[in-house]
mmCIF file of C-alpha atoms in Angstrom:
data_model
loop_
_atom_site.group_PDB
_atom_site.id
_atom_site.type_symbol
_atom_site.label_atom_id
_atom_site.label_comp_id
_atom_site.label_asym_id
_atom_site.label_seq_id
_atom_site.Cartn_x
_atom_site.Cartn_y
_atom_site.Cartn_z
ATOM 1 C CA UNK A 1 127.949 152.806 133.779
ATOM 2 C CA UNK A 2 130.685 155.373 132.645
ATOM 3 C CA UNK A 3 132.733 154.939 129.949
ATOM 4 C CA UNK A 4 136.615 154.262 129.528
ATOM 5 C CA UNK A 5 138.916 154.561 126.562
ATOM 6 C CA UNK A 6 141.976 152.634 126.294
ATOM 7 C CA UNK A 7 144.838 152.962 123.651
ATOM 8 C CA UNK A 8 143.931 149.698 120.885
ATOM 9 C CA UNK A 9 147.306 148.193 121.100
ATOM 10 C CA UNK A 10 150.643 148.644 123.199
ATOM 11 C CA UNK A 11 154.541 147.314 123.227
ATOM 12 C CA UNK A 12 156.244 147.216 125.659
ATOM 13 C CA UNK A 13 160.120 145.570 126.409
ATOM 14 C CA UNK A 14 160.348 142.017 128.224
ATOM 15 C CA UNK A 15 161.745 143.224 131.831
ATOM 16 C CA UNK A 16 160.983 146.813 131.457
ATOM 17 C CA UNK A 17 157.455 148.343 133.205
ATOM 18 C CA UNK A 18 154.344 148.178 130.913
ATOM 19 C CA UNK A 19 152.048 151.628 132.092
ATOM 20 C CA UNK A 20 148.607 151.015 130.437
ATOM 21 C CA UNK A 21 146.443 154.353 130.612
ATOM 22 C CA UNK A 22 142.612 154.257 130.893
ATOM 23 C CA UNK A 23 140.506 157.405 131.031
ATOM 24 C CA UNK A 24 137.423 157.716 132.902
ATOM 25 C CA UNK A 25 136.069 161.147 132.622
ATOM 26 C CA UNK A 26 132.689 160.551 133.729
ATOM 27 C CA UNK A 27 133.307 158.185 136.466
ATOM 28 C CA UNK A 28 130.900 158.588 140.005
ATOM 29 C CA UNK A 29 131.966 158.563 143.651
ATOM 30 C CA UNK A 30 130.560 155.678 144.004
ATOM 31 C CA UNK A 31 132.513 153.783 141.383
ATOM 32 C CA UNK A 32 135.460 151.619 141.452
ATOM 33 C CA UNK A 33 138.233 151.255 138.607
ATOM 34 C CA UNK A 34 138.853 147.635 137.767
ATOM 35 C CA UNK A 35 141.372 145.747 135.490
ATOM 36 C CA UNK A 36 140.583 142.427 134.153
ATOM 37 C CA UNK A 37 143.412 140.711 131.186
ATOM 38 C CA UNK A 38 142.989 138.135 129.104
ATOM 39 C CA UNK A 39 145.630 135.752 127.450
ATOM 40 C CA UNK A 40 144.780 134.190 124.506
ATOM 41 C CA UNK A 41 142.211 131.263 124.485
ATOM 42 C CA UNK A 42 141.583 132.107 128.369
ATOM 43 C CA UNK A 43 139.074 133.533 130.520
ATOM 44 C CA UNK A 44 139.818 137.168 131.820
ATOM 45 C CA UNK A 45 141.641 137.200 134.795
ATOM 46 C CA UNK A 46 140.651 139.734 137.798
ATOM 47 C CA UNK A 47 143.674 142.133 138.270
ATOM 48 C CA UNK A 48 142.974 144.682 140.627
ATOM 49 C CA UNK A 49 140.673 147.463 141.687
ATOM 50 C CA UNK A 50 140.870 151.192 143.395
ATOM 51 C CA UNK A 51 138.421 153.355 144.262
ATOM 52 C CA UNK A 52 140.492 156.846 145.188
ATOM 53 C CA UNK A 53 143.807 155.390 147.146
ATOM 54 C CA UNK A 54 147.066 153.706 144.949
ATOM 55 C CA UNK A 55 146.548 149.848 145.295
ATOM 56 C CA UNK A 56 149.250 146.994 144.584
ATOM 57 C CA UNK A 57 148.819 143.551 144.839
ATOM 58 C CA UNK A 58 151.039 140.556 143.635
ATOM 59 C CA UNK A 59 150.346 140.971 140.100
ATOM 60 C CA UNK A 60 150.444 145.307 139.380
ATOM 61 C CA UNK A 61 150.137 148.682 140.855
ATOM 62 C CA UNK A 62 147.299 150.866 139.912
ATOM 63 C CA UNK A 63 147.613 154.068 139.955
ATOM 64 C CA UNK A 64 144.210 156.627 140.458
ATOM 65 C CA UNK A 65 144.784 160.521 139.963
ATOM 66 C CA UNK A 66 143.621 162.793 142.626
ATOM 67 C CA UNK A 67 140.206 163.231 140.436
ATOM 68 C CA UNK A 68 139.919 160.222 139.511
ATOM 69 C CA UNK A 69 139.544 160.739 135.601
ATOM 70 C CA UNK A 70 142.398 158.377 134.932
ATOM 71 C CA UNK A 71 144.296 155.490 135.647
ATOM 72 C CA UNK A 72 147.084 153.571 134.827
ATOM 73 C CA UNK A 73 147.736 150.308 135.373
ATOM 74 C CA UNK A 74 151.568 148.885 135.748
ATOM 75 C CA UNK A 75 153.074 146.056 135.493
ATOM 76 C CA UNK A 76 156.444 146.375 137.447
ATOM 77 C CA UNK A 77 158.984 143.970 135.025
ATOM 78 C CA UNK A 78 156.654 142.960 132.025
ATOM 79 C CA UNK A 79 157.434 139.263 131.249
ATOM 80 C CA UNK A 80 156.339 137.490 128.328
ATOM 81 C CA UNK A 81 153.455 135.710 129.682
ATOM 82 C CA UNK A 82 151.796 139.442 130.379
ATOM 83 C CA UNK A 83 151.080 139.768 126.718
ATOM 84 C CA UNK A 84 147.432 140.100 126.591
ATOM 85 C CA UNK A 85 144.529 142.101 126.314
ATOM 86 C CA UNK A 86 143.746 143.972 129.470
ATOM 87 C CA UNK A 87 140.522 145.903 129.930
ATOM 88 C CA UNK A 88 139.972 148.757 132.545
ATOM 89 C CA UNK A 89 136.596 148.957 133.731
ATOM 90 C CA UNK A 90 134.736 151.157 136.025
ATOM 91 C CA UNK A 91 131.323 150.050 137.607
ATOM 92 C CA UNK A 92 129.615 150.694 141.620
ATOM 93 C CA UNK A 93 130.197 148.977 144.665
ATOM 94 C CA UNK A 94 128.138 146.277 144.606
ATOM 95 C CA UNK A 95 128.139 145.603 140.497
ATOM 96 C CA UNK A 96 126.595 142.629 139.094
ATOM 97 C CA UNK A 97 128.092 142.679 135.640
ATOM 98 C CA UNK A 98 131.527 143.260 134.214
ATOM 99 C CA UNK A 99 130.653 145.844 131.023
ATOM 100 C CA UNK A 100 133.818 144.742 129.067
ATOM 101 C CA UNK A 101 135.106 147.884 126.508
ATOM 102 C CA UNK A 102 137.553 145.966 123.520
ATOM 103 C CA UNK A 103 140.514 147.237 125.997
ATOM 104 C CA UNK A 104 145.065 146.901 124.774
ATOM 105 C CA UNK A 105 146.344 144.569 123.354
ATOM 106 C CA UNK A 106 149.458 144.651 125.262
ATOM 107 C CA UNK A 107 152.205 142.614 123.483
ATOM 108 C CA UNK A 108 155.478 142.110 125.533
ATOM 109 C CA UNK A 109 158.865 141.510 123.381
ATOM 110 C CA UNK A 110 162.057 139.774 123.701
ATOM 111 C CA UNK B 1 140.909 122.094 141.016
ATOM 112 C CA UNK B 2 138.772 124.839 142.806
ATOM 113 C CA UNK B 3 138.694 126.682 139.967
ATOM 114 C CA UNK B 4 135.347 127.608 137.676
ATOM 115 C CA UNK B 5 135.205 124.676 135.279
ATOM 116 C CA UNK B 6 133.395 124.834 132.201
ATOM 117 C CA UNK B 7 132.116 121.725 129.481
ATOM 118 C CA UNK B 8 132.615 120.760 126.912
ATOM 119 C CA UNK B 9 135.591 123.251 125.967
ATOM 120 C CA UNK B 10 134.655 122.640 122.527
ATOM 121 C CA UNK B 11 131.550 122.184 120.299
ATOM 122 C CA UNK B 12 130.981 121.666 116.845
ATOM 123 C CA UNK B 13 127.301 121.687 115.678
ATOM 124 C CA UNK B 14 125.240 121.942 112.523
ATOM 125 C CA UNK B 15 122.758 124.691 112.249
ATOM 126 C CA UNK B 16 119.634 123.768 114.003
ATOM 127 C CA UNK B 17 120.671 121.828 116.023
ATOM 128 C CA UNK B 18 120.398 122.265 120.151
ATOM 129 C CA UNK B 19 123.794 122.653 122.615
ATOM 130 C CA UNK B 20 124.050 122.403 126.138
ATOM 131 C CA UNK B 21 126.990 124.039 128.041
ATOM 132 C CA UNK B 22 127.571 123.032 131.421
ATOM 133 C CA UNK B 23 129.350 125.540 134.243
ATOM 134 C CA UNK B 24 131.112 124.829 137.633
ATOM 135 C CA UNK B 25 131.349 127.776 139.794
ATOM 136 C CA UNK B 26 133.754 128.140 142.901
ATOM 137 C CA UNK B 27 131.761 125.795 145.436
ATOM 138 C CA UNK B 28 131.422 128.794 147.975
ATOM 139 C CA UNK B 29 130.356 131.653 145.112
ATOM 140 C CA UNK B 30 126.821 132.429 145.023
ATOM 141 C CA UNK B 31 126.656 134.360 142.085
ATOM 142 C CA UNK B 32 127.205 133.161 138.499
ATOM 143 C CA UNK B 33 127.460 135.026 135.241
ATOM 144 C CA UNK B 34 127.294 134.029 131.376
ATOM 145 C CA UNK B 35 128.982 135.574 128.868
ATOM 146 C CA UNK B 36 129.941 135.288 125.492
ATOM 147 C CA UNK B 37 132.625 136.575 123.456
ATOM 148 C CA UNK B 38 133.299 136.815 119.494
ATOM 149 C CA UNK B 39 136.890 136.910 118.058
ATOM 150 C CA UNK B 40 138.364 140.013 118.484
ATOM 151 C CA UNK B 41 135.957 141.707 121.170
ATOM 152 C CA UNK B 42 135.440 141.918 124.352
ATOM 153 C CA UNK B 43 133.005 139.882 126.633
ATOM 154 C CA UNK B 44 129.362 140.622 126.092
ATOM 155 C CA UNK B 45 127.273 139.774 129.576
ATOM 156 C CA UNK B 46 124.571 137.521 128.273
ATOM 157 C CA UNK B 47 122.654 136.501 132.673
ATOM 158 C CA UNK B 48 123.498 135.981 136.149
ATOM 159 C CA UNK B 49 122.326 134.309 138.518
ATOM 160 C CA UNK B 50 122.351 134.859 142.451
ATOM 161 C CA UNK B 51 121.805 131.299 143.940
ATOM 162 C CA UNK B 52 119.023 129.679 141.950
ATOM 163 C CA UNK B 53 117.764 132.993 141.105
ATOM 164 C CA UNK B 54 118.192 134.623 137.140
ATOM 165 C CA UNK B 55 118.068 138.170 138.510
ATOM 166 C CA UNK B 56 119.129 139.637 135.042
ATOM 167 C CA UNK B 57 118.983 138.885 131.470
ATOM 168 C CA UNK B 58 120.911 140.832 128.334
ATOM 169 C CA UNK B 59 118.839 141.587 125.594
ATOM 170 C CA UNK B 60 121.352 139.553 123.764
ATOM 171 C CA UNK B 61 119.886 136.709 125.100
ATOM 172 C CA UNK B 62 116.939 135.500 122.705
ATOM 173 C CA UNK B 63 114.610 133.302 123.046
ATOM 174 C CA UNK B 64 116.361 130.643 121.679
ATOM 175 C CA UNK B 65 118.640 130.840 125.020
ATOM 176 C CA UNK B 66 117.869 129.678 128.200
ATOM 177 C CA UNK B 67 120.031 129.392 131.348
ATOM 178 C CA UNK B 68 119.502 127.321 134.825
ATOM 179 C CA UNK B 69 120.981 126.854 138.119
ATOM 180 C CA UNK B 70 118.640 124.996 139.786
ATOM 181 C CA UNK B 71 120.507 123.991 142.741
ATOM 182 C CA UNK B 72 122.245 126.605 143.036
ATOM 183 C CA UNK B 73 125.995 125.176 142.044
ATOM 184 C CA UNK B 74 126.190 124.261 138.415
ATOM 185 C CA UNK B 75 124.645 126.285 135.515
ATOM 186 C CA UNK B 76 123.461 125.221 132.143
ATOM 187 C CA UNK B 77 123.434 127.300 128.977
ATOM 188 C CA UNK B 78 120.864 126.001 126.233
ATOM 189 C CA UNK B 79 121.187 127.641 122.800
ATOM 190 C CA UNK B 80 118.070 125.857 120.654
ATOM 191 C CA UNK B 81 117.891 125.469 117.372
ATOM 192 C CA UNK B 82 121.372 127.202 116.667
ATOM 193 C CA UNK B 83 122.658 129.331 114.032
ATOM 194 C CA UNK B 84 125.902 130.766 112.780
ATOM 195 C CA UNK B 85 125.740 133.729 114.508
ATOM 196 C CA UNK B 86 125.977 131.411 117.707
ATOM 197 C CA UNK B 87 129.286 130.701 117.030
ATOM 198 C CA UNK B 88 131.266 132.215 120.138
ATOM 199 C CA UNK B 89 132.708 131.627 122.989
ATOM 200 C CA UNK B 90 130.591 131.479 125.853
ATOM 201 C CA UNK B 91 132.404 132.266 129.104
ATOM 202 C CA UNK B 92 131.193 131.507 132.942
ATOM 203 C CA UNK B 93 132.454 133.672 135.878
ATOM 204 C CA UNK B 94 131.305 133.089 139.321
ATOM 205 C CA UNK B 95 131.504 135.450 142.577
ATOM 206 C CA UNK B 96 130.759 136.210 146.140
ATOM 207 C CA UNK B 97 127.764 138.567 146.234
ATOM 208 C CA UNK B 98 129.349 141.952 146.885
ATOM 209 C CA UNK B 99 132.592 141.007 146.394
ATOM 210 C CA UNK B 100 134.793 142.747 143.847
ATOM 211 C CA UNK B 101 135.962 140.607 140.900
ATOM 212 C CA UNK B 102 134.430 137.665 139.312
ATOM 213 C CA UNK B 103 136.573 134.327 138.708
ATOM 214 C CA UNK B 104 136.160 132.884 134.680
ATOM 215 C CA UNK B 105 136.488 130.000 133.431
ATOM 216 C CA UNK B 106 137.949 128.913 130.127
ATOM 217 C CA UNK B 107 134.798 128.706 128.074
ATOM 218 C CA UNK B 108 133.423 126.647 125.803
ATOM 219 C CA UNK B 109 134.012 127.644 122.041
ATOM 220 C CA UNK B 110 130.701 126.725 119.817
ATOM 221 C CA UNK B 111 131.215 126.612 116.311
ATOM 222 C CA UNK B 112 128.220 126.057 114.232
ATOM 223 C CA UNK B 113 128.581 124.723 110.917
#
């Protein structure tokens, strides 16, 4: 599976947009990007995914460069309850496990 | 609730001693995965299972660990004769074969004493 590397620990201001990079330098064609958080004393939560094309669901945008080396994930108006860790993962189509890194600590102040 | 649901949320054992964790997937998710997770990492993949089937085991998992599913639905995590490096919590996730993203529950924390 490739590898990602994730900044340890980021701030970011309650209402403002929280960009959380993840770099992917070996990634295959095959291979989606995924991002998982987790708040604390919870199970990770499934995010989102993207494979080449800019995705955005309910929860975040995610945003793929044209080679695919990097991503960012963003949270649109960071609210207090998005302070977790989030982990950015990259694995094939059809993967059977999630190959968790130690991800950001994203912490979201007042 | 159609959630994954996971028992006991909390354990407290004495070394040696034998646990059994119980895990509810999403009724219509055939696949089921263990994990476990120690304070201030990320979540290590320990099996999964694809109906009743274990297709894959971590190297993680010793001997002293053994998982079922042997309807299919629930799972069971057995840690035998436990020891203080058990102490963890052990996370289920369950998804659609193919699908992309797995649903966790909220573990079970084990503390052995």
């Amino acid at each position: 599976d490739a590898k990602t590397t994730q900044p340890t620990s980021m701030d970011c201001a309650e209402g403002r947009a929280a960009n959380l990079p993840c770099n992917h330098s070996t990634i295959s064609g095959n291979e989606y990007v995924y991002w998982y958080r987790q708040i604390h004393s919870q199970g990770p939560q499934y995010i989102i995914h993207g494979l080449k094309n800019n995705e955005t669901n309910e929860m975040a945008s995610l945003i793929i460069t044209e080679d695919r080396k990097s991503s960012t994930l963003i949270l649109p108006h960071a609210t207090l309850r998005d302070t977790a860790v989030y982990y950015c993962i990259v694995s094939p189509v059809l993967y059977d496990k999630v190959i968790f890194g130690p991800g950001t600590s994203l912490s979201v102040i007042p | 609730d159609t959630g994954v649901s996971q028992n006991p949320r909390h354990k407290i054992t004495k070394r040696g001693q034998n646990v059994t964790f119980r895990c509810d997937p999403i009724s219509e998710h055939n696949r089921l995965y263990w994990y476990r997770q120690t304070l201030g990492q990320g979540p290590e993949f320990l099996t999964y299972f694809q109906n009743e089937a274990q297709l894959e085991k971590s190297r993680l998992l010793s001997d002293r660990f053994s998982a079922e599913r042997p309807k299919g639905s629930f799972s069971t995590l057995e840690i035998q004769r436990t020891e203080q490096g058990d102490s963890a919590m052990y996370l289920c996730a369950s998804s659609l074969a193919g699908s992309l993203g797995q649903y966790f529950g909220p573990g079970t924390r084990l503390t052995v004493l």
